[in-house]
Amino acid sequence: KFTGISTTSNIIQSVAAQGIILVINWTFGVGINAVYQIALQLKNSVLSFGLNIFKAISPQITKTYADGDMARHEKLVYSGSKIEVYMILLIMIPFIFRADYIMHLWLGKVPEYTTSFCICSIFLSLTYAGFEPIRTAVLATNRIFKFMIVPDSVYLVTVLGVSYLVAILFGNPLLMMIMVVALDVFSCFLRIWYARKVSFVRISPLLKNVFWPIFKVIILSSLICLALSLITRETLVGLLILLILNSVSMLAIIYWQGINEQEQKVVKNILYKLKSRI
């Protein structure tokens, strides 16, 4: 049953993904489709970078649920969601402020809409990365039918219908891409709604322990990165300086505003052990 539900969910997601490509081909042609493929490539690369650290957390989320250690299980999910988002933010925020220059370095001649599509795709990576620990927690319960099939089915129907209507009515590829991103985010929130019924996940603790710290980090980091982007030049050296300074400042913001006292103690212990080895 578990395998059948997972396979069905994967099929629905594949049909939705290929359906979006078909809609783009029908309405805007192969040029915009090529732009969309570039954005997907960037999204997958950024997401794989963000999910690397989650490979160490995922087995522990499942194990703590199986052992009945719900307190640690809950902490791992919340901490995992924040860490995944912070990993993506290290790339996303400087990319937004230097998107045109980075795309020029990567592609040379940048096709129209490419930069906007890539920004949207990185935002999707942020959403997926933050949601992945919650998904793992629900999979551990083995009660996954509504959690997986209902949101995927709703997404399939809405994304194909809405994206086609937006493309036909407005003729704007960027507006269609924004709608695809909005429906993806809505699908994640719908999964969270169903996760409430089968796992520990609750909206209020999730807002307090995950969304609020992430929101503070995004605001403060964006302001600092904006200031850094104004004082650094759009050159390769300027980009490297921006990335280094932004990473240092963001790590400091994450430590002071993005994690709780217990997580700060863990960071201190890791730094202490690293210092001792050195």
Short mmCIF file of N, CA and C in Angstrom, two decimals, residues 10-189:
data_model
loop_
_atom_site.label_atom_id
_atom_site.label_comp_id
_atom_site.label_asym_id
_atom_site.label_seq_id
_atom_site.Cartn_x
_atom_site.Cartn_y
_atom_site.Cartn_z
N ASN A 10 4.22 9.96 -7.31
CA ASN A 10 5.30 10.30 -8.25
C ASN A 10 4.79 10.44 -9.68
N ILE A 11 3.83 9.57 -10.05
CA ILE A 11 3.26 9.65 -11.39
C ILE A 11 2.51 10.97 -11.58
N ILE A 12 1.71 11.34 -10.58
CA ILE A 12 0.96 12.60 -10.66
C ILE A 12 1.91 13.78 -10.78
N GLN A 13 2.98 13.77 -9.98
CA GLN A 13 3.95 14.87 -10.03
C GLN A 13 4.65 14.93 -11.39
N SER A 14 4.95 13.77 -11.97
CA SER A 14 5.59 13.74 -13.28
C SER A 14 4.66 14.26 -14.37
N VAL A 15 3.39 13.88 -14.28
CA VAL A 15 2.42 14.37 -15.26
C VAL A 15 2.27 15.88 -15.15
N ALA A 16 2.24 16.39 -13.92
CA ALA A 16 2.13 17.85 -13.73
C ALA A 16 3.35 18.56 -14.29
N ALA A 17 4.55 18.02 -14.02
CA ALA A 17 5.78 18.66 -14.50
C ALA A 17 5.84 18.67 -16.02
N GLN A 18 5.51 17.53 -16.64
CA GLN A 18 5.52 17.47 -18.10
C GLN A 18 4.38 18.28 -18.70
N GLY A 19 3.27 18.35 -17.98
CA GLY A 19 2.14 19.14 -18.46
C GLY A 19 2.47 20.62 -18.55
N ILE A 20 3.22 21.13 -17.57
CA ILE A 20 3.65 22.54 -17.60
C ILE A 20 4.52 22.80 -18.83
N ILE A 21 5.40 21.85 -19.13
CA ILE A 21 6.26 22.00 -20.31
C ILE A 21 5.43 22.03 -21.59
N LEU A 22 4.42 21.17 -21.66
CA LEU A 22 3.54 21.16 -22.83
C LEU A 22 2.77 22.47 -22.96
N VAL A 23 2.28 22.99 -21.83
CA VAL A 23 1.55 24.26 -21.86
C VAL A 23 2.45 25.38 -22.37
N ILE A 24 3.70 25.39 -21.92
CA ILE A 24 4.65 26.42 -22.37
C ILE A 24 4.91 26.29 -23.86
N ASN A 25 5.06 25.05 -24.34
CA ASN A 25 5.28 24.84 -25.77
C ASN A 25 4.08 25.29 -26.61
N TRP A 26 2.89 24.95 -26.13
CA TRP A 26 1.68 25.32 -26.88
C TRP A 26 1.48 26.82 -26.96
N THR A 27 1.77 27.50 -25.87
CA THR A 27 1.40 28.92 -25.77
C THR A 27 2.53 29.89 -26.08
N PHE A 28 3.77 29.53 -25.73
CA PHE A 28 4.88 30.47 -25.91
C PHE A 28 5.98 29.97 -26.84
N GLY A 29 5.99 28.68 -27.14
CA GLY A 29 6.99 28.16 -28.06
C GLY A 29 8.22 27.61 -27.37
N VAL A 30 9.14 27.09 -28.17
CA VAL A 30 10.31 26.38 -27.64
C VAL A 30 11.32 27.32 -27.00
N GLY A 31 11.30 28.62 -27.39
CA GLY A 31 12.25 29.57 -26.80
C GLY A 31 12.03 29.73 -25.31
N ILE A 32 10.77 29.96 -24.91
CA ILE A 32 10.45 30.08 -23.48
C ILE A 32 10.61 28.74 -22.78
N ASN A 33 10.34 27.66 -23.49
CA ASN A 33 10.53 26.34 -22.90
C ASN A 33 12.00 26.11 -22.55
N ALA A 34 12.92 26.59 -23.41
CA ALA A 34 14.35 26.48 -23.11
C ALA A 34 14.71 27.29 -21.87
N VAL A 35 14.11 28.48 -21.74
CA VAL A 35 14.32 29.30 -20.55
C VAL A 35 13.83 28.56 -19.30
N TYR A 36 12.68 27.93 -19.42
CA TYR A 36 12.11 27.19 -18.29
C TYR A 36 13.02 26.01 -17.90
N GLN A 37 13.61 25.35 -18.88
CA GLN A 37 14.51 24.23 -18.60
C GLN A 37 15.77 24.71 -17.88
N ILE A 38 16.27 25.89 -18.24
CA ILE A 38 17.42 26.46 -17.53
C ILE A 38 17.06 26.71 -16.07
N ALA A 39 15.86 27.28 -15.85
CA ALA A 39 15.41 27.55 -14.48
C ALA A 39 15.28 26.26 -13.68
N LEU A 40 14.75 25.20 -14.31
CA LEU A 40 14.63 23.91 -13.63
C LEU A 40 15.99 23.34 -13.27
N GLN A 41 16.94 23.48 -14.17
CA GLN A 41 18.30 23.00 -13.90
C GLN A 41 18.90 23.71 -12.69
N LEU A 42 18.70 25.02 -12.63
CA LEU A 42 19.21 25.79 -11.49
C LEU A 42 18.49 25.37 -10.20
N LYS A 43 17.17 25.19 -10.28
CA LYS A 43 16.40 24.79 -9.09
C LYS A 43 16.90 23.46 -8.54
N ASN A 44 17.11 22.49 -9.41
CA ASN A 44 17.55 21.16 -8.97
C ASN A 44 18.95 21.22 -8.36
N SER A 45 19.82 22.06 -8.94
CA SER A 45 21.19 22.18 -8.40
C SER A 45 21.17 22.80 -7.01
N VAL A 46 20.41 23.88 -6.86
CA VAL A 46 20.34 24.56 -5.56
C VAL A 46 19.68 23.65 -4.53
N LEU A 47 18.63 22.94 -4.94
CA LEU A 47 17.91 22.07 -4.00
C LEU A 47 18.80 20.92 -3.55
N SER A 48 19.58 20.34 -4.46
CA SER A 48 20.48 19.26 -4.07
C SER A 48 21.54 19.74 -3.10
N PHE A 49 22.01 20.98 -3.28
CA PHE A 49 22.96 21.57 -2.33
C PHE A 49 22.33 21.70 -0.95
N GLY A 50 21.08 22.18 -0.91
CA GLY A 50 20.41 22.38 0.37
C GLY A 50 20.07 21.08 1.08
N LEU A 51 19.78 20.04 0.30
CA LEU A 51 19.33 18.78 0.90
C LEU A 51 20.48 17.87 1.31
N ASN A 52 21.71 18.23 0.99
CA ASN A 52 22.84 17.37 1.35
C ASN A 52 22.92 17.15 2.85
N ILE A 53 22.76 18.23 3.62
CA ILE A 53 22.86 18.10 5.08
C ILE A 53 21.67 17.35 5.65
N PHE A 54 20.54 17.35 4.92
CA PHE A 54 19.35 16.67 5.41
C PHE A 54 19.52 15.15 5.39
N LYS A 55 20.44 14.66 4.58
CA LYS A 55 20.68 13.21 4.52
C LYS A 55 21.12 12.67 5.87
N ALA A 56 21.76 13.51 6.68
CA ALA A 56 22.18 13.07 8.01
C ALA A 56 21.04 13.13 9.02
N ILE A 57 20.06 14.00 8.77
CA ILE A 57 18.96 14.20 9.72
C ILE A 57 17.80 13.25 9.44
N SER A 58 17.56 12.95 8.18
CA SER A 58 16.37 12.17 7.78
C SER A 58 16.25 10.82 8.51
N PRO A 59 17.31 10.00 8.57
CA PRO A 59 17.17 8.71 9.29
C PRO A 59 16.83 8.90 10.77
N GLN A 60 17.35 9.97 11.38
CA GLN A 60 17.08 10.21 12.80
C GLN A 60 15.61 10.60 13.03
N ILE A 61 15.02 11.32 12.07
CA ILE A 61 13.61 11.67 12.20
C ILE A 61 12.75 10.42 12.21
N THR A 62 13.04 9.49 11.32
CA THR A 62 12.29 8.24 11.25
C THR A 62 12.54 7.38 12.49
N LYS A 63 13.81 7.31 12.91
CA LYS A 63 14.17 6.45 14.05
C LYS A 63 13.53 6.95 15.35
N THR A 64 13.55 8.27 15.59
CA THR A 64 12.97 8.80 16.82
C THR A 64 11.46 8.57 16.87
N TYR A 65 10.80 8.62 15.71
CA TYR A 65 9.37 8.32 15.70
C TYR A 65 9.13 6.85 16.02
N ALA A 66 9.95 5.97 15.42
CA ALA A 66 9.79 4.53 15.67
C ALA A 66 10.07 4.19 17.14
N ASP A 67 11.00 4.92 17.77
CA ASP A 67 11.34 4.67 19.18
C ASP A 67 10.37 5.34 20.14
N GLY A 68 9.47 6.17 19.61
CA GLY A 68 8.52 6.87 20.47
C GLY A 68 9.10 8.09 21.16
N ASP A 69 10.28 8.52 20.74
CA ASP A 69 10.92 9.71 21.33
C ASP A 69 10.40 10.95 20.61
N MET A 70 9.17 11.34 20.91
CA MET A 70 8.49 12.39 20.16
C MET A 70 9.09 13.78 20.41
N ALA A 71 9.63 13.99 21.61
CA ALA A 71 10.23 15.30 21.90
C ALA A 71 11.43 15.55 20.98
N ARG A 72 12.31 14.57 20.87
CA ARG A 72 13.47 14.71 19.98
C ARG A 72 13.03 14.69 18.52
N HIS A 73 12.03 13.89 18.21
CA HIS A 73 11.48 13.82 16.85
C HIS A 73 11.01 15.20 16.40
N GLU A 74 10.28 15.88 17.26
CA GLU A 74 9.76 17.21 16.92
C GLU A 74 10.90 18.22 16.75
N LYS A 75 11.88 18.17 17.65
CA LYS A 75 13.00 19.10 17.55
C LYS A 75 13.79 18.90 16.26
N LEU A 76 13.98 17.64 15.87
CA LEU A 76 14.71 17.35 14.64
C LEU A 76 13.99 17.90 13.41
N VAL A 77 12.67 17.79 13.39
CA VAL A 77 11.90 18.29 12.25
C VAL A 77 12.00 19.81 12.16
N TYR A 78 11.80 20.48 13.28
CA TYR A 78 11.88 21.95 13.29
C TYR A 78 13.29 22.43 12.93
N SER A 79 14.28 21.82 13.56
CA SER A 79 15.66 22.23 13.27
C SER A 79 16.05 21.92 11.83
N GLY A 80 15.61 20.75 11.35
CA GLY A 80 15.91 20.37 9.98
C GLY A 80 15.32 21.33 8.96
N SER A 81 14.08 21.75 9.20
CA SER A 81 13.43 22.70 8.28
C SER A 81 14.18 24.01 8.24
N LYS A 82 14.59 24.50 9.40
CA LYS A 82 15.31 25.77 9.44
C LYS A 82 16.68 25.65 8.75
N ILE A 83 17.39 24.58 9.04
CA ILE A 83 18.72 24.41 8.46
C ILE A 83 18.64 24.33 6.94
N GLU A 84 17.66 23.58 6.43
CA GLU A 84 17.51 23.46 4.98
C GLU A 84 17.24 24.82 4.34
N VAL A 85 16.37 25.60 4.96
CA VAL A 85 16.06 26.93 4.42
C VAL A 85 17.29 27.84 4.48
N TYR A 86 18.03 27.79 5.57
CA TYR A 86 19.21 28.64 5.70
C TYR A 86 20.27 28.29 4.65
N MET A 87 20.39 27.02 4.34
CA MET A 87 21.34 26.61 3.30
C MET A 87 20.96 27.21 1.95
N ILE A 88 19.68 27.20 1.63
CA ILE A 88 19.23 27.77 0.36
C ILE A 88 19.39 29.29 0.38
N LEU A 89 19.11 29.91 1.52
CA LEU A 89 19.21 31.37 1.62
C LEU A 89 20.64 31.86 1.39
N LEU A 90 21.63 31.06 1.77
CA LEU A 90 23.02 31.45 1.53
C LEU A 90 23.28 31.66 0.04
N ILE A 91 22.53 30.95 -0.81
CA ILE A 91 22.66 31.11 -2.25
C ILE A 91 21.63 32.09 -2.79
N MET A 92 20.42 32.00 -2.30
CA MET A 92 19.30 32.74 -2.87
C MET A 92 19.44 34.25 -2.72
N ILE A 93 19.76 34.73 -1.53
CA ILE A 93 19.77 36.17 -1.29
C ILE A 93 20.82 36.89 -2.13
N PRO A 94 22.09 36.45 -2.14
CA PRO A 94 23.04 37.14 -3.02
C PRO A 94 22.70 36.98 -4.50
N PHE A 95 22.10 35.85 -4.87
CA PHE A 95 21.71 35.65 -6.27
C PHE A 95 20.68 36.69 -6.70
N ILE A 96 19.71 36.97 -5.84
CA ILE A 96 18.67 37.94 -6.19
C ILE A 96 19.28 39.32 -6.46
N PHE A 97 20.27 39.72 -5.65
CA PHE A 97 20.85 41.06 -5.81
C PHE A 97 21.92 41.12 -6.91
N ARG A 98 22.35 39.97 -7.38
CA ARG A 98 23.34 39.95 -8.47
C ARG A 98 22.89 39.01 -9.59
N ALA A 99 21.58 38.87 -9.75
CA ALA A 99 21.05 37.88 -10.69
C ALA A 99 21.49 38.15 -12.13
N ASP A 100 21.37 39.38 -12.59
CA ASP A 100 21.72 39.70 -13.97
C ASP A 100 23.19 39.39 -14.27
N TYR A 101 24.07 39.78 -13.35
CA TYR A 101 25.49 39.55 -13.57
C TYR A 101 25.84 38.06 -13.53
N ILE A 102 25.25 37.32 -12.57
CA ILE A 102 25.52 35.88 -12.46
C ILE A 102 25.02 35.15 -13.70
N MET A 103 23.83 35.50 -14.17
CA MET A 103 23.31 34.86 -15.37
C MET A 103 24.16 35.18 -16.60
N HIS A 104 24.71 36.40 -16.64
CA HIS A 104 25.62 36.76 -17.74
C HIS A 104 26.90 35.93 -17.69
N LEU A 105 27.44 35.71 -16.47
CA LEU A 105 28.63 34.87 -16.34
C LEU A 105 28.34 33.44 -16.77
N TRP A 106 27.15 32.96 -16.46
CA TRP A 106 26.80 31.57 -16.74
C TRP A 106 26.48 31.35 -18.22
N LEU A 107 25.66 32.21 -18.79
CA LEU A 107 25.14 31.98 -20.13
C LEU A 107 25.75 32.87 -21.21
N GLY A 108 26.40 33.94 -20.81
CA GLY A 108 26.86 34.89 -21.81
C GLY A 108 25.72 35.79 -22.25
N LYS A 109 25.08 35.43 -23.33
CA LYS A 109 23.90 36.14 -23.79
C LYS A 109 22.67 35.55 -23.10
N VAL A 110 22.03 36.33 -22.28
CA VAL A 110 20.93 35.84 -21.44
C VAL A 110 19.60 36.05 -22.17
N PRO A 111 18.86 34.97 -22.47
CA PRO A 111 17.56 35.12 -23.13
C PRO A 111 16.56 35.88 -22.24
N GLU A 112 15.57 36.47 -22.86
CA GLU A 112 14.55 37.20 -22.12
C GLU A 112 13.81 36.27 -21.16
N TYR A 113 13.48 36.76 -20.00
CA TYR A 113 12.75 36.06 -18.93
C TYR A 113 13.61 35.06 -18.15
N THR A 114 14.86 34.83 -18.58
CA THR A 114 15.67 33.80 -17.91
C THR A 114 15.93 34.15 -16.45
N THR A 115 16.34 35.38 -16.19
CA THR A 115 16.66 35.79 -14.84
C THR A 115 15.44 35.69 -13.92
N SER A 116 14.30 36.16 -14.40
CA SER A 116 13.07 36.11 -13.59
C SER A 116 12.65 34.67 -13.33
N PHE A 117 12.74 33.82 -14.34
CA PHE A 117 12.40 32.41 -14.17
C PHE A 117 13.31 31.75 -13.14
N CYS A 118 14.61 32.09 -13.17
CA CYS A 118 15.56 31.48 -12.25
C CYS A 118 15.31 31.92 -10.81
N ILE A 119 14.95 33.18 -10.61
CA ILE A 119 14.62 33.66 -9.26
C ILE A 119 13.41 32.90 -8.73
N CYS A 120 12.40 32.72 -9.58
CA CYS A 120 11.21 31.96 -9.17
C CYS A 120 11.57 30.52 -8.82
N SER A 121 12.45 29.92 -9.60
CA SER A 121 12.81 28.51 -9.37
C SER A 121 13.59 28.35 -8.07
N ILE A 122 14.46 29.32 -7.74
CA ILE A 122 15.20 29.24 -6.47
C ILE A 122 14.25 29.40 -5.29
N PHE A 123 13.24 30.24 -5.45
CA PHE A 123 12.23 30.37 -4.40
C PHE A 123 11.51 29.04 -4.19
N LEU A 124 11.25 28.31 -5.27
CA LEU A 124 10.65 26.98 -5.14
C LEU A 124 11.58 26.04 -4.37
N SER A 125 12.88 26.12 -4.65
CA SER A 125 13.84 25.30 -3.92
C SER A 125 13.77 25.58 -2.43
N LEU A 126 13.60 26.86 -2.09
CA LEU A 126 13.47 27.25 -0.69
C LEU A 126 12.26 26.58 -0.05
N THR A 127 11.13 26.59 -0.76
CA THR A 127 9.90 25.99 -0.25
C THR A 127 10.05 24.48 -0.09
N TYR A 128 10.59 23.82 -1.10
CA TYR A 128 10.76 22.37 -1.04
C TYR A 128 11.69 21.96 0.10
N ALA A 129 12.81 22.69 0.24
CA ALA A 129 13.79 22.33 1.26
C ALA A 129 13.20 22.46 2.66
N GLY A 130 12.45 23.54 2.90
CA GLY A 130 11.85 23.73 4.22
C GLY A 130 10.79 22.71 4.54
N PHE A 131 10.13 22.19 3.50
CA PHE A 131 9.04 21.25 3.71
C PHE A 131 9.53 19.81 3.86
N GLU A 132 10.72 19.49 3.37
CA GLU A 132 11.18 18.10 3.32
C GLU A 132 11.21 17.41 4.68
N PRO A 133 11.68 18.04 5.78
CA PRO A 133 11.64 17.36 7.08
C PRO A 133 10.21 17.02 7.53
N ILE A 134 9.26 17.90 7.25
CA ILE A 134 7.86 17.61 7.59
C ILE A 134 7.38 16.41 6.79
N ARG A 135 7.73 16.36 5.53
CA ARG A 135 7.36 15.22 4.69
C ARG A 135 7.93 13.91 5.25
N THR A 136 9.19 13.95 5.69
CA THR A 136 9.81 12.75 6.26
C THR A 136 9.09 12.32 7.54
N ALA A 137 8.68 13.29 8.35
CA ALA A 137 7.97 12.98 9.59
C ALA A 137 6.63 12.29 9.30
N VAL A 138 5.93 12.74 8.27
CA VAL A 138 4.65 12.13 7.92
C VAL A 138 4.87 10.74 7.32
N LEU A 139 5.89 10.58 6.49
CA LEU A 139 6.17 9.26 5.91
C LEU A 139 6.47 8.24 7.01
N ALA A 140 7.07 8.69 8.11
CA ALA A 140 7.37 7.78 9.21
C ALA A 140 6.12 7.22 9.87
N THR A 141 5.01 7.95 9.77
CA THR A 141 3.76 7.50 10.39
C THR A 141 3.06 6.42 9.56
N ASN A 142 3.40 6.32 8.28
CA ASN A 142 2.79 5.38 7.35
C ASN A 142 1.33 5.73 7.02
N ARG A 143 0.87 6.89 7.44
CA ARG A 143 -0.49 7.34 7.12
C ARG A 143 -0.38 8.46 6.09
N ILE A 144 -0.22 8.06 4.84
CA ILE A 144 0.23 9.02 3.83
C ILE A 144 -0.76 9.23 2.68
N PHE A 145 -1.90 8.54 2.68
CA PHE A 145 -2.76 8.61 1.49
C PHE A 145 -3.24 10.03 1.21
N LYS A 146 -3.94 10.64 2.17
CA LYS A 146 -4.45 11.99 1.95
C LYS A 146 -3.31 13.00 1.86
N PHE A 147 -2.26 12.77 2.64
CA PHE A 147 -1.12 13.70 2.66
C PHE A 147 -0.47 13.80 1.29
N MET A 148 -0.42 12.71 0.54
CA MET A 148 0.28 12.71 -0.74
C MET A 148 -0.66 12.83 -1.93
N ILE A 149 -1.72 12.05 -1.96
CA ILE A 149 -2.55 11.97 -3.16
C ILE A 149 -3.41 13.22 -3.33
N VAL A 150 -4.05 13.68 -2.26
CA VAL A 150 -4.97 14.82 -2.40
C VAL A 150 -4.24 16.09 -2.84
N PRO A 151 -3.16 16.52 -2.16
CA PRO A 151 -2.47 17.73 -2.63
C PRO A 151 -1.89 17.59 -4.04
N ASP A 152 -1.36 16.40 -4.36
CA ASP A 152 -0.80 16.21 -5.70
C ASP A 152 -1.89 16.30 -6.76
N SER A 153 -3.04 15.71 -6.49
CA SER A 153 -4.14 15.75 -7.45
C SER A 153 -4.67 17.18 -7.63
N VAL A 154 -4.81 17.89 -6.51
CA VAL A 154 -5.26 19.29 -6.59
C VAL A 154 -4.26 20.13 -7.38
N TYR A 155 -2.98 19.89 -7.13
CA TYR A 155 -1.94 20.64 -7.85
C TYR A 155 -1.97 20.33 -9.34
N LEU A 156 -2.13 19.06 -9.69
CA LEU A 156 -2.16 18.68 -11.10
C LEU A 156 -3.28 19.40 -11.85
N VAL A 157 -4.47 19.37 -11.29
CA VAL A 157 -5.62 19.98 -11.95
C VAL A 157 -5.49 21.50 -12.02
N THR A 158 -5.10 22.10 -10.91
CA THR A 158 -5.06 23.57 -10.86
C THR A 158 -3.90 24.13 -11.67
N VAL A 159 -2.71 23.52 -11.58
CA VAL A 159 -1.55 24.12 -12.24
C VAL A 159 -1.69 24.06 -13.76
N LEU A 160 -2.23 22.96 -14.27
CA LEU A 160 -2.39 22.87 -15.72
C LEU A 160 -3.48 23.82 -16.21
N GLY A 161 -4.60 23.84 -15.49
CA GLY A 161 -5.71 24.71 -15.90
C GLY A 161 -5.37 26.18 -15.76
N VAL A 162 -4.82 26.57 -14.59
CA VAL A 162 -4.54 27.98 -14.33
C VAL A 162 -3.41 28.48 -15.22
N SER A 163 -2.34 27.70 -15.37
CA SER A 163 -1.21 28.15 -16.19
C SER A 163 -1.64 28.33 -17.65
N TYR A 164 -2.50 27.43 -18.15
CA TYR A 164 -2.98 27.56 -19.54
C TYR A 164 -3.86 28.80 -19.69
N LEU A 165 -4.75 29.03 -18.74
CA LEU A 165 -5.63 30.20 -18.81
C LEU A 165 -4.83 31.50 -18.72
N VAL A 166 -3.87 31.55 -17.81
CA VAL A 166 -3.05 32.75 -17.66
C VAL A 166 -2.25 33.01 -18.93
N ALA A 167 -1.70 31.94 -19.51
CA ALA A 167 -0.91 32.09 -20.74
C ALA A 167 -1.78 32.59 -21.90
N ILE A 168 -3.00 32.06 -22.01
CA ILE A 168 -3.89 32.46 -23.10
C ILE A 168 -4.43 33.87 -22.89
N LEU A 169 -4.84 34.19 -21.68
CA LEU A 169 -5.50 35.47 -21.41
C LEU A 169 -4.51 36.64 -21.38
N PHE A 170 -3.31 36.42 -20.81
CA PHE A 170 -2.38 37.53 -20.61
C PHE A 170 -1.16 37.48 -21.53
N GLY A 171 -0.83 36.28 -22.00
CA GLY A 171 0.31 36.17 -22.91
C GLY A 171 1.63 36.57 -22.30
N ASN A 172 1.76 36.41 -20.98
CA ASN A 172 2.97 36.81 -20.26
C ASN A 172 3.61 35.59 -19.60
N PRO A 173 4.77 35.12 -20.09
CA PRO A 173 5.40 33.93 -19.49
C PRO A 173 5.75 34.10 -18.02
N LEU A 174 6.19 35.30 -17.62
CA LEU A 174 6.56 35.52 -16.23
C LEU A 174 5.35 35.40 -15.31
N LEU A 175 4.21 35.94 -15.73
CA LEU A 175 3.00 35.84 -14.92
C LEU A 175 2.58 34.37 -14.77
N MET A 176 2.73 33.61 -15.84
CA MET A 176 2.42 32.18 -15.75
C MET A 176 3.35 31.47 -14.78
N MET A 177 4.64 31.82 -14.81
CA MET A 177 5.62 31.22 -13.90
C MET A 177 5.30 31.57 -12.46
N ILE A 178 4.91 32.81 -12.22
CA ILE A 178 4.55 33.22 -10.86
C ILE A 178 3.35 32.41 -10.35
N MET A 179 2.38 32.15 -11.23
CA MET A 179 1.22 31.35 -10.84
C MET A 179 1.62 29.91 -10.53
N VAL A 180 2.56 29.37 -11.31
CA VAL A 180 3.05 28.01 -11.04
C VAL A 180 3.71 27.96 -9.67
N VAL A 181 4.52 28.96 -9.35
CA VAL A 181 5.18 29.01 -8.04
C VAL A 181 4.14 29.14 -6.92
N ALA A 182 3.16 30.01 -7.12
CA ALA A 182 2.12 30.21 -6.10
C ALA A 182 1.35 28.92 -5.84
N LEU A 183 1.04 28.17 -6.88
CA LEU A 183 0.30 26.92 -6.72
C LEU A 183 1.18 25.85 -6.06
N ASP A 184 2.48 25.88 -6.35
CA ASP A 184 3.41 24.96 -5.67
C ASP A 184 3.44 25.24 -4.18
N VAL A 185 3.52 26.52 -3.82
CA VAL A 185 3.53 26.90 -2.40
C VAL A 185 2.21 26.51 -1.74
N PHE A 186 1.10 26.75 -2.45
CA PHE A 186 -0.21 26.36 -1.92
C PHE A 186 -0.28 24.86 -1.68
N SER A 187 0.30 24.08 -2.59
CA SER A 187 0.31 22.62 -2.44
C SER A 187 1.07 22.21 -1.18
N CYS A 188 2.20 22.90 -0.89
CA CYS A 188 2.96 22.60 0.33
C CYS A 188 2.15 22.92 1.58
N PHE A 189 1.45 24.05 1.58
CA PHE A 189 0.62 24.40 2.73
C PHE A 189 -0.55 23.42 2.89
#
